[in-house]
Coordinates of C-alpha atoms in Angstrom, one line a residue:
X1 CA 35.6 3.1 30.3
X2 CA 38.5 1.3 32.1
X3 CA 41.6 1.5 30.2
X4 CA 45.0 0.2 29.8
X5 CA 48.0 0.7 27.5
X6 CA 50.1 -1.0 25.0
X7 CA 53.2 -0.1 23.7
X8 CA 53.4 -1.5 20.2
X9 CA 57.0 -2.1 18.4
X10 CA 57.2 -3.8 14.9
X11 CA 60.3 -4.5 13.1
X12 CA 61.5 -6.4 10.0
X13 CA 63.8 -9.5 10.5
X14 CA 66.8 -7.4 10.2
X15 CA 65.6 -5.2 13.2
X16 CA 64.8 -2.0 11.4
X17 CA 61.2 -0.5 12.5
X18 CA 58.5 -0.9 9.9
X19 CA 55.7 1.1 9.1
X20 CA 52.3 -0.9 8.9
X21 CA 48.7 -1.0 9.1
X22 CA 47.2 -1.9 12.2
X23 CA 43.9 -3.2 13.5
X24 CA 42.9 -3.9 16.9
X25 CA 39.6 -5.7 17.4
X26 CA 37.4 -5.6 20.8
X27 CA 35.9 -9.0 22.2
X28 CA 32.5 -7.6 21.1
X29 CA 34.2 -7.4 17.3
X30 CA 34.4 -4.0 17.2
X31 CA 37.3 -2.0 15.9
X32 CA 39.2 0.1 18.5
X33 CA 41.2 3.2 17.7
X34 CA 42.1 6.0 19.9
X35 CA 40.6 9.4 20.1
X36 CA 41.1 11.2 16.6
X37 CA 43.5 14.0 17.5
X38 CA 45.1 15.9 14.7
X39 CA 48.8 16.2 15.5
X40 CA 50.1 19.0 13.0
X41 CA 53.7 17.4 12.7
X42 CA 53.6 16.2 9.3
X43 CA 56.8 16.6 7.4
X44 CA 59.4 14.0 5.4
X45 CA 61.1 13.7 8.6
X46 CA 58.6 14.1 11.7
X47 CA 55.0 12.7 11.9
X48 CA 53.2 11.4 15.0
X49 CA 53.2 7.6 15.9
X50 CA 49.8 6.9 14.9
X51 CA 48.1 7.6 11.3
X52 CA 44.4 8.1 11.8
X53 CA 41.7 8.9 9.9
X54 CA 41.6 12.6 10.9
X55 CA 44.7 12.8 9.3
X56 CA 43.5 12.0 5.7
X57 CA 39.8 12.6 5.6
X58 CA 40.0 16.1 4.2
X59 CA 41.7 14.7 1.1
X60 CA 38.9 12.2 0.6
X61 CA 35.9 14.2 -0.5
X62 CA 34.0 11.1 -1.1
X63 CA 34.6 9.8 2.5
X64 CA 33.0 12.8 4.4
X65 CA 30.5 11.4 7.1
X66 CA 31.7 7.5 5.9
X67 CA 32.7 6.0 9.4
X68 CA 36.7 5.5 8.8
X69 CA 38.2 3.6 11.4
X70 CA 41.9 2.7 9.9
X71 CA 45.0 3.1 11.6
X72 CA 48.4 3.1 10.8
X73 CA 51.8 3.0 12.7
X74 CA 53.8 5.8 11.0
X75 CA 57.6 4.3 12.1
X76 CA 56.6 0.9 13.3
X77 CA 56.1 2.1 17.2
X78 CA 53.5 3.6 19.3
X79 CA 51.7 3.9 22.6
X80 CA 48.0 3.1 22.3
X81 CA 45.3 3.6 25.0
X82 CA 42.9 0.6 24.9
X83 CA 40.0 -0.2 26.5
X84 CA 40.7 -3.1 29.1
X85 CA 39.8 -6.8 28.0
X86 CA 40.6 -9.1 25.7
X87 CA 41.8 -7.7 22.5
X88 CA 43.1 -9.2 19.4
X89 CA 45.8 -7.3 17.1
X90 CA 46.1 -7.6 13.2
X91 CA 49.3 -6.1 11.5
X92 CA 50.0 -6.3 7.7
X93 CA 52.1 -4.5 5.2
X94 CA 50.9 -5.1 1.6
X95 CA 51.3 -8.2 -0.1
X96 CA 55.3 -9.3 0.5
X97 CA 54.8 -9.5 4.2
X98 CA 53.5 -12.1 6.5
X99 CA 50.6 -10.6 8.4
X100 CA 50.8 -11.1 11.9
X101 CA 48.0 -11.6 14.7
X102 CA 48.0 -11.8 18.5
X103 CA 45.7 -11.8 21.1
X104 CA 45.8 -10.6 24.8
X105 CA 44.0 -9.5 28.1
X106 CA 44.8 -6.2 29.1
X107 CA 43.9 -4.9 32.8
X108 CA 43.1 -1.4 34.0
X109 CA 45.7 0.8 34.0
X110 CA 48.1 -1.6 33.0
X111 CA 50.8 -1.2 30.4
X112 CA 51.7 -3.8 28.1
X113 CA 54.7 -4.2 25.6
X114 CA 54.1 -6.1 22.6
X115 CA 57.1 -6.4 20.1
X116 CA 56.6 -8.3 16.5
X117 CA 58.4 -9.2 13.5
X118 CA 57.1 -9.1 9.9
X119 CA 59.0 -11.4 8.0
X120 CA 58.8 -11.5 4.2
X121 CA 56.9 -13.6 1.8
X122 CA 58.8 -12.6 -1.0
X123 CA 61.5 -9.4 -1.4
X124 CA 60.2 -8.5 -5.0
X125 CA 62.2 -5.5 -5.4
X126 CA 65.3 -7.4 -4.9
X127 CA 64.4 -9.5 -7.9
X128 CA 63.2 -6.3 -9.9
X129 CA 59.3 -6.2 -9.3
X130 CA 58.1 -2.9 -7.9
X131 CA 54.0 -3.0 -7.0
X132 CA 52.0 0.1 -7.2
X133 CA 48.7 1.1 -7.2
X134 CA 47.2 2.6 -10.8
X135 CA 43.7 4.0 -9.6
X136 CA 43.5 6.2 -6.9
X137 CA 41.6 9.6 -6.1
X138 CA 42.8 11.7 -3.4
X139 CA 43.2 15.5 -3.3
X140 CA 46.6 17.3 -3.1
X141 CA 46.2 21.0 -3.2
X142 CA 49.9 21.6 -1.9
X143 CA 52.7 19.7 -2.1
X144 CA 52.6 20.0 1.9
X145 CA 49.5 17.2 1.5
X146 CA 52.0 14.6 0.4
X147 CA 53.3 14.2 3.6
X148 CA 50.4 12.2 4.8
X149 CA 50.1 10.2 1.9
X150 CA 54.1 9.4 1.8
X151 CA 53.7 8.1 5.3
X152 CA 50.5 5.6 4.0
X153 CA 52.6 4.7 0.9
X154 CA 55.6 3.3 3.5
X155 CA 52.7 1.7 5.5
X156 CA 51.3 -0.4 2.8
X157 CA 54.4 -1.2 1.0
X158 CA 53.4 0.8 -2.4
X159 CA 56.2 2.1 -4.3
X160 CA 54.3 4.0 -6.9
X161 CA 50.6 5.6 -7.1
X162 CA 49.0 7.3 -10.2
X163 CA 46.6 9.6 -8.1
X164 CA 43.8 10.7 -10.7
X165 CA 42.0 13.7 -10.8
X166 CA 38.4 13.3 -12.1
X167 CA 35.0 15.2 -12.7
X168 CA 32.0 14.4 -11.5
X169 CA 28.7 16.4 -12.4
X170 CA 30.8 19.1 -13.9
X171 CA 33.0 19.5 -10.8
X172 CA 36.7 18.6 -10.7
X173 CA 38.0 16.6 -7.9
X174 CA 40.8 14.9 -6.3
X175 CA 42.8 18.0 -7.8
X176 CA 46.5 17.8 -8.2
X177 CA 49.0 20.9 -7.2
X178 CA 51.4 19.9 -10.4
X179 CA 51.7 17.5 -12.8
X180 CA 54.9 15.4 -14.3
X181 CA 58.2 15.5 -12.4
X182 CA 56.9 18.7 -10.3
X183 CA 53.9 16.3 -9.1
X184 CA 56.0 13.6 -7.8
X185 CA 56.5 13.0 -4.3
X186 CA 59.1 11.0 -3.4
X187 CA 59.7 9.6 0.1
X188 CA 62.3 6.6 0.7
X189 CA 62.2 4.2 3.5
X190 CA 65.2 1.7 4.0
X191 CA 63.3 -0.7 1.9
X192 CA 63.3 1.7 -1.2
X193 CA 61.3 4.5 -2.9
X194 CA 57.7 5.6 -2.5
X195 CA 56.1 7.7 -5.1
X196 CA 52.9 9.7 -5.5
X197 CA 52.4 11.0 -9.2
X198 CA 49.7 13.0 -10.6
X199 CA 47.6 11.2 -13.5
X200 CA 43.8 11.7 -15.0
X201 CA 40.7 9.6 -15.1
X202 CA 39.2 10.9 -18.2
X203 CA 35.3 9.7 -17.8
X204 CA 31.9 9.7 -19.9
X205 CA 28.9 7.9 -17.9
X206 CA 26.8 8.7 -20.9
X207 CA 28.5 6.8 -23.7
X208 CA 32.1 5.7 -23.4
X209 CA 33.1 4.8 -20.0
X210 CA 36.3 5.6 -17.8
X211 CA 40.0 5.6 -19.3
X212 CA 43.3 5.9 -17.2
X213 CA 46.2 8.3 -18.6
X214 CA 49.1 7.6 -16.1
X215 CA 52.5 9.6 -16.8
X216 CA 51.2 13.0 -17.9
X217 CA 53.1 16.1 -18.0
X218 CA 50.1 18.2 -17.7
X219 CA 46.2 18.0 -17.1
X220 CA 44.2 17.0 -20.1
X221 CA 41.1 19.2 -20.6
X222 CA 38.1 18.9 -20.0
X223 CA 38.6 16.0 -17.7
X224 CA 35.2 14.4 -18.5
X225 CA 32.5 14.4 -21.3
X226 CA 28.7 13.9 -21.7
X227 CA 26.2 15.2 -19.9
X228 CA 26.1 13.4 -16.5
X229 CA 29.7 14.1 -15.5
X230 CA 31.3 16.8 -18.0
X231 CA 28.1 18.6 -18.6
X232 CA 28.9 18.9 -22.1
X233 CA 28.7 17.4 -25.3
X234 CA 30.6 14.0 -25.4
X235 CA 33.6 15.4 -27.2
X236 CA 36.6 15.3 -27.4
X237 CA 36.8 11.7 -28.3
X238 CA 38.6 9.3 -26.3
X239 CA 40.9 8.3 -28.8
X240 CA 42.0 11.8 -29.2
X241 CA 42.6 11.8 -24.9
X242 CA 44.5 8.6 -25.5
X243 CA 46.6 10.5 -28.4
X244 CA 47.3 13.6 -25.8
X245 CA 48.5 11.3 -23.3
X246 CA 51.2 9.5 -25.8
X247 CA 52.3 12.8 -27.0
X248 CA 52.9 13.3 -23.2
X249 CA 55.1 10.4 -23.1
X250 CA 52.3 8.8 -20.7
X251 CA 50.1 5.6 -21.0
X252 CA 46.4 5.3 -21.5
X253 CA 44.6 2.5 -20.4
X254 CA 40.8 1.3 -19.6
X255 CA 39.4 1.7 -16.0
X256 CA 37.3 -1.2 -14.5
X257 CA 37.7 -3.5 -17.0
X258 CA 35.2 -1.8 -19.5
X259 CA 32.6 -3.8 -17.3
X260 CA 31.2 -1.2 -14.3
X261 CA 30.0 1.8 -16.2
X262 CA 27.6 1.1 -19.4
X263 CA 27.2 -1.8 -21.8
X264 CA 28.2 0.1 -24.6
X265 CA 31.8 1.5 -23.4
X266 CA 34.2 2.3 -26.3
X267 CA 37.0 0.0 -25.4
X268 CA 37.0 -1.8 -28.2
X269 CA 37.3 0.8 -30.7
X270 CA 40.5 2.5 -28.8
X271 CA 42.0 -0.8 -28.6
X272 CA 41.3 -1.8 -32.2
X273 CA 43.2 1.9 -33.3
X274 CA 45.8 0.8 -31.3
X275 CA 45.4 3.6 -28.6
X276 CA 45.8 1.3 -25.6
X277 CA 48.5 0.2 -23.4
X278 CA 46.7 -1.5 -20.7
X279 CA 43.4 -2.5 -19.1
X280 CA 42.4 -2.7 -15.6
X281 CA 41.2 -6.1 -14.6
X282 CA 41.7 -6.7 -10.9
X283 CA 39.5 -4.3 -8.7
X284 CA 37.1 -4.2 -6.1
X285 CA 37.1 -8.2 -5.0
X286 CA 36.9 -8.9 -8.6
X287 CA 39.0 -9.9 -12.0
X288 CA 37.1 -8.2 -14.8
X289 CA 39.2 -9.6 -17.8
X290 CA 36.9 -12.1 -19.1
X291 CA 34.6 -9.3 -20.8
X292 CA 36.4 -7.4 -23.1
X293 CA 40.6 -8.0 -21.9
X294 CA 40.8 -11.7 -23.2
X295 CA 38.5 -11.4 -26.4
X296 CA 41.1 -8.2 -27.3
X297 CA 44.3 -10.4 -26.6
X298 CA 42.5 -13.0 -29.2
X299 CA 42.0 -10.3 -31.7
X300 CA 45.8 -9.8 -31.8
X301 CA 45.7 -6.6 -29.5
X302 CA 48.8 -6.5 -27.1
X303 CA 47.4 -5.2 -23.7
X304 CA 49.1 -5.3 -20.6
X305 CA 47.1 -6.3 -17.1
X306 CA 47.0 -3.9 -14.2
X307 CA 45.3 -3.4 -11.1
X308 CA 44.0 -0.5 -8.9
X309 CA 42.1 0.3 -6.3
X310 CA 40.1 3.2 -6.9
X311 CA 38.8 5.4 -4.3
X312 CA 41.1 4.7 -1.0
X313 CA 39.2 4.4 2.2
X314 CA 35.8 4.8 0.4
X315 CA 35.5 1.3 -1.5
X316 CA 36.2 -0.4 2.0
X317 CA 34.6 -3.8 0.8
X318 CA 36.7 -5.9 3.3
X319 CA 36.2 -3.6 6.4
X320 CA 35.9 0.1 7.5
X321 CA 39.3 -0.2 9.1
X322 CA 40.7 -2.0 5.9
X323 CA 41.6 0.6 3.2
X324 CA 41.7 -0.4 -0.2
X325 CA 44.7 2.0 -1.0
X326 CA 46.9 -0.6 -2.8
X327 CA 44.6 -3.7 -1.8
X328 CA 44.8 -4.0 -6.0
X329 CA 47.8 -3.1 -7.2
X330 CA 49.9 -3.5 -10.4
X331 CA 53.2 -5.2 -10.0
X332 CA 55.9 -4.0 -12.7
X333 CA 59.4 -5.9 -13.5
X334 CA 62.2 -3.2 -14.3
X335 CA 65.4 -3.9 -15.7
X336 CA 66.9 -0.7 -14.4
X337 CA 66.7 1.5 -11.3
X338 CA 63.1 2.4 -9.9
X339 CA 61.7 5.7 -10.9
X340 CA 58.1 6.2 -11.7
X341 CA 58.5 6.7 -15.3
X342 CA 60.4 3.9 -15.2
X343 CA 57.4 2.0 -13.8
X344 CA 55.3 3.5 -16.3
X345 CA 57.2 2.2 -19.2
X346 CA 57.1 -1.2 -17.7
X347 CA 53.5 -1.4 -18.0
X348 CA 53.6 -0.1 -21.7
X349 CA 56.1 -3.0 -22.2
X350 CA 53.4 -5.3 -20.5
X351 CA 56.2 -6.7 -17.9
X352 CA 53.4 -6.9 -15.3
X353 CA 51.1 -8.9 -12.8
X354 CA 47.9 -7.4 -11.5
X355 CA 46.8 -8.9 -7.7
X356 CA 45.0 -8.1 -4.4
X357 CA 47.2 -10.8 -2.8
X358 CA 48.7 -13.5 -4.4
X359 CA 52.5 -12.9 -6.1
X360 CA 52.5 -14.5 -9.4
X361 CA 54.9 -15.3 -12.2
X362 CA 55.2 -17.2 -15.5
X363 CA 57.6 -17.9 -18.5
X364 CA 56.8 -19.3 -21.4
X365 CA 59.8 -20.9 -23.3
X366 CA 61.7 -19.0 -20.8
X367 CA 60.0 -15.7 -21.9
X368 CA 58.4 -13.4 -18.8
X369 CA 55.0 -11.5 -19.6
X370 CA 55.1 -8.7 -22.5
X371 CA 57.6 -10.6 -24.1
X372 CA 57.1 -11.8 -28.0
X373 CA 58.3 -15.1 -29.1
X374 CA 58.8 -17.0 -32.2
X375 CA 58.7 -20.5 -32.8
X376 CA 58.9 -22.7 -36.3
X377 CA 55.8 -24.5 -37.5
X378 CA 57.0 -27.5 -36.8
X379 CA 57.0 -26.6 -33.2
X380 CA 54.0 -28.0 -31.4
X381 CA 54.5 -27.1 -27.7
X382 CA 55.9 -24.5 -25.5
X383 CA 57.3 -24.9 -22.2
X384 CA 55.2 -22.8 -19.3
X385 CA 56.6 -22.3 -16.0
X386 CA 54.2 -20.4 -13.5
X387 CA 54.5 -20.2 -9.7
X388 CA 52.2 -18.4 -7.2
X389 CA 53.0 -17.6 -3.7
X390 CA 50.5 -15.8 -1.1
X391 CA 49.9 -15.1 2.7
X392 CA 46.7 -17.2 2.4
X393 CA 45.3 -20.6 1.4
X394 CA 45.2 -20.8 -2.7
X395 CA 42.3 -22.5 -4.7
X396 CA 44.1 -22.6 -8.0
X397 CA 46.7 -22.0 -10.5
X398 CA 45.5 -21.9 -13.8
X399 CA 47.7 -21.6 -17.3
X400 CA 45.1 -19.3 -19.9
X401 CA 45.8 -20.0 -23.2
X402 CA 44.0 -17.6 -25.6
X403 CA 41.3 -17.3 -22.7
X404 CA 40.7 -20.9 -22.0
X405 CA 42.0 -22.5 -19.1
X406 CA 44.4 -25.1 -20.3
X407 CA 46.0 -26.2 -17.0
X408 CA 44.6 -26.3 -13.6
X409 CA 46.6 -27.2 -10.5
X410 CA 44.4 -27.0 -7.3
X411 CA 45.4 -25.8 -3.9
X412 CA 45.1 -28.2 -1.0
X413 CA 45.0 -27.9 2.7
X414 CA 45.4 -23.9 2.8
X415 CA 48.1 -24.3 0.3
X416 CA 50.3 -20.9 0.3
X417 CA 52.5 -21.9 -2.9
X418 CA 51.5 -23.7 -5.8
X419 CA 54.2 -24.3 -9.1
X420 CA 53.6 -25.6 -12.5
X421 CA 56.2 -26.4 -15.1
X422 CA 55.4 -28.5 -18.0
X423 CA 54.7 -28.4 -21.7
X424 CA 51.9 -27.3 -23.3
X425 CA 50.2 -28.0 -26.9
X426 CA 50.2 -25.7 -29.4
X427 CA 48.5 -25.8 -32.6
X428 CA 48.9 -22.0 -33.7
X429 CA 49.9 -18.6 -32.3
X430 CA 48.8 -17.7 -29.0
X431 CA 49.2 -15.6 -26.1
X432 CA 49.6 -17.4 -22.6
X433 CA 49.0 -16.2 -19.0
X434 CA 49.0 -17.3 -15.4
X435 CA 46.1 -16.7 -13.0
X436 CA 45.3 -17.6 -9.4
X437 CA 42.4 -17.4 -7.1
X438 CA 41.4 -18.0 -3.4
X439 CA 39.4 -17.1 -0.7
X440 CA 40.2 -15.9 2.6
X441 CA 37.7 -15.9 5.6
X442 CA 37.0 -12.9 7.7
X443 CA 38.1 -14.1 10.8
X444 CA 41.9 -14.6 9.0
X445 CA 42.5 -11.5 8.3
X446 CA 40.4 -9.4 10.8
X447 CA 37.7 -8.3 8.4
X448 CA 34.0 -8.4 7.9
X449 CA 33.3 -10.0 4.1
X450 CA 35.1 -12.9 2.3
X451 CA 38.4 -11.5 0.7
X452 CA 38.1 -13.4 -2.7
X453 CA 41.8 -13.5 -4.0
X454 CA 42.9 -13.0 -7.8
X455 CA 46.1 -12.5 -9.5
X456 CA 47.1 -12.2 -13.3
X457 CA 50.1 -11.6 -15.3
X458 CA 50.0 -10.0 -18.7
X459 CA 50.3 -12.2 -21.9
X460 CA 53.6 -14.0 -23.1
X461 CA 52.5 -13.6 -27.0
X462 CA 53.8 -16.8 -29.1
X463 CA 54.0 -16.4 -32.9
X464 CA 54.0 -19.8 -34.7
X465 CA 55.4 -19.3 -38.1
X466 CA 55.2 -15.6 -37.9
X467 CA 51.2 -15.8 -37.8
X468 CA 49.1 -13.3 -36.1
X469 CA 46.7 -14.4 -33.1
X470 CA 43.5 -14.2 -34.4
X471 CA 40.5 -16.0 -32.7
X472 CA 37.5 -16.0 -35.3
X473 CA 34.8 -16.0 -32.8
X474 CA 36.3 -13.3 -31.0
X475 CA 36.8 -11.0 -33.9
X476 CA 33.1 -11.3 -34.9
X477 CA 32.0 -10.8 -31.6
X478 CA 33.9 -7.6 -31.5
X479 CA 33.1 -6.4 -34.9
X480 CA 29.3 -6.8 -34.1
X481 CA 29.6 -5.3 -30.5
X482 CA 31.1 -2.2 -32.3
X483 CA 28.1 -2.2 -34.7
X484 CA 26.1 -1.8 -31.6
X485 CA 27.6 1.1 -30.0
X486 CA 27.7 2.7 -33.3
X487 CA 23.5 2.7 -33.4
X488 CA 23.7 3.6 -29.4
X489 CA 26.1 6.6 -30.4
X490 CA 24.0 8.1 -33.4
X491 CA 20.9 8.1 -31.2
X492 CA 22.4 9.3 -27.9
X493 CA 25.4 11.0 -28.6
X494 CA 25.2 14.9 -28.1
X495 CA 27.5 17.0 -30.4
X496 CA 27.8 20.5 -31.3
X497 CA 28.7 19.6 -35.1
X498 CA 27.9 16.7 -37.6
X499 CA 31.8 16.9 -38.3
X500 CA 32.2 15.6 -34.7
X501 CA 29.9 12.7 -34.6
X502 CA 31.5 12.0 -38.3
X503 CA 34.7 11.5 -36.5
X504 CA 33.5 9.1 -34.0
X505 CA 31.6 7.1 -36.7
X506 CA 35.1 7.2 -39.0
X507 CA 36.6 5.6 -35.6
X508 CA 33.9 2.9 -35.1
X509 CA 34.1 2.2 -38.6
X510 CA 38.0 1.7 -38.5
X511 CA 37.3 -0.7 -35.8
X512 CA 34.9 -2.9 -37.5
X513 CA 37.3 -3.2 -40.4
X514 CA 40.1 -4.1 -38.0
X515 CA 37.8 -7.1 -36.7
X516 CA 36.8 -7.8 -40.1
X517 CA 39.9 -8.3 -41.4
X518 CA 40.3 -12.0 -39.8

């Protein structure tokens, strides 16, 4: 094969070299990556110019045998051998930098020098917002394994990652060498800190579903329950796992919006008992919040909105060279300095928006997400301000009140920013949130499939005349749902004692009573 060479240099607008994701597309549409030769120089201060699949493949048990093609610039500069001919280059760095696309022709034995600048769409850390991925799985057997992942976080502009151990068919996967402060790996780039921390996905594919524990100080055993995953009884209950998570200072939430694993997940039970802090609603090119999250909010339950990518490099819905690490992420507003545990606390308070691309902001009567406002009975409206900005064209910005879209602003002509500011009528207590949608064609970002853009803020809760938020149809629906899963649990639950089954039934009855209180 006839080859040439390109020297690529990527900087920010201030001239600083910038780690980033790189995709080189050949004229036939195939991705080009250089020979995947492992370079052992991986420390906090020293690494090869290119991060290639061979550097991280061994940490991704689920990716073995998968044709990984992603490539990242570790420092922002690299010499890359390429096939002669017409090539396209795609550069990206998370959601806060404008991606760059270039096309050129390189001749045999020619060396081209290409310099690119990544300009910011927004500088969210300067405004107190820090983006992270609440749901990843990769192995970290020892601290030195973190050197690769620290580089990936910098290239994807991720400030925090909750990396979770889990169990499948009784086997522990994605093990973590430590938890709490000892399990945090911190790297520093000129644009801020990047932290990988240990968490846990506690799972049951027979009955309950999957839950997330973040900010924990030690492993919660047995990691999974049920015959399929844990090869054991459906015990301990997820309510207990939530309690143990909180006792360690962590936060507990539900994975996949409660919609992917089973039709009888126990999410509404733990939510009614006050055990949950958040629901993961943006993942896999989808928004999952309509199934449970909206309805639980309508029952007066406070739950933050998060996003997480799940298996990095394995669920590559957009292209084998477009890793989903940090594609779905959670932005958290911090009033104080950034740290992983401060970031976790921000999720607990509800100061978040979740996104796979758009950057979304909301206030209601000047109050941000997570706030709880109180108004007099005579006040019949609130002032809502929302803004969304994105690197790609947007279809809509929507204002959601108690699960219903009350204002919709359409994007036109590839509009990348939409704003709304006006009064919204209010006839009772309500929660408000903003959401945004869009669609990116593959040619725009160098992928293979349409990229369905989603973003959603956590709610602002408005209590009129100190009354709780209660929507009768959703209270009835959740009570009926819990009654249904109780019968499933009675027939299919596996317990070593009647006492354990009774504990589950008691939780379900308490949940039904909560929803029926009206």
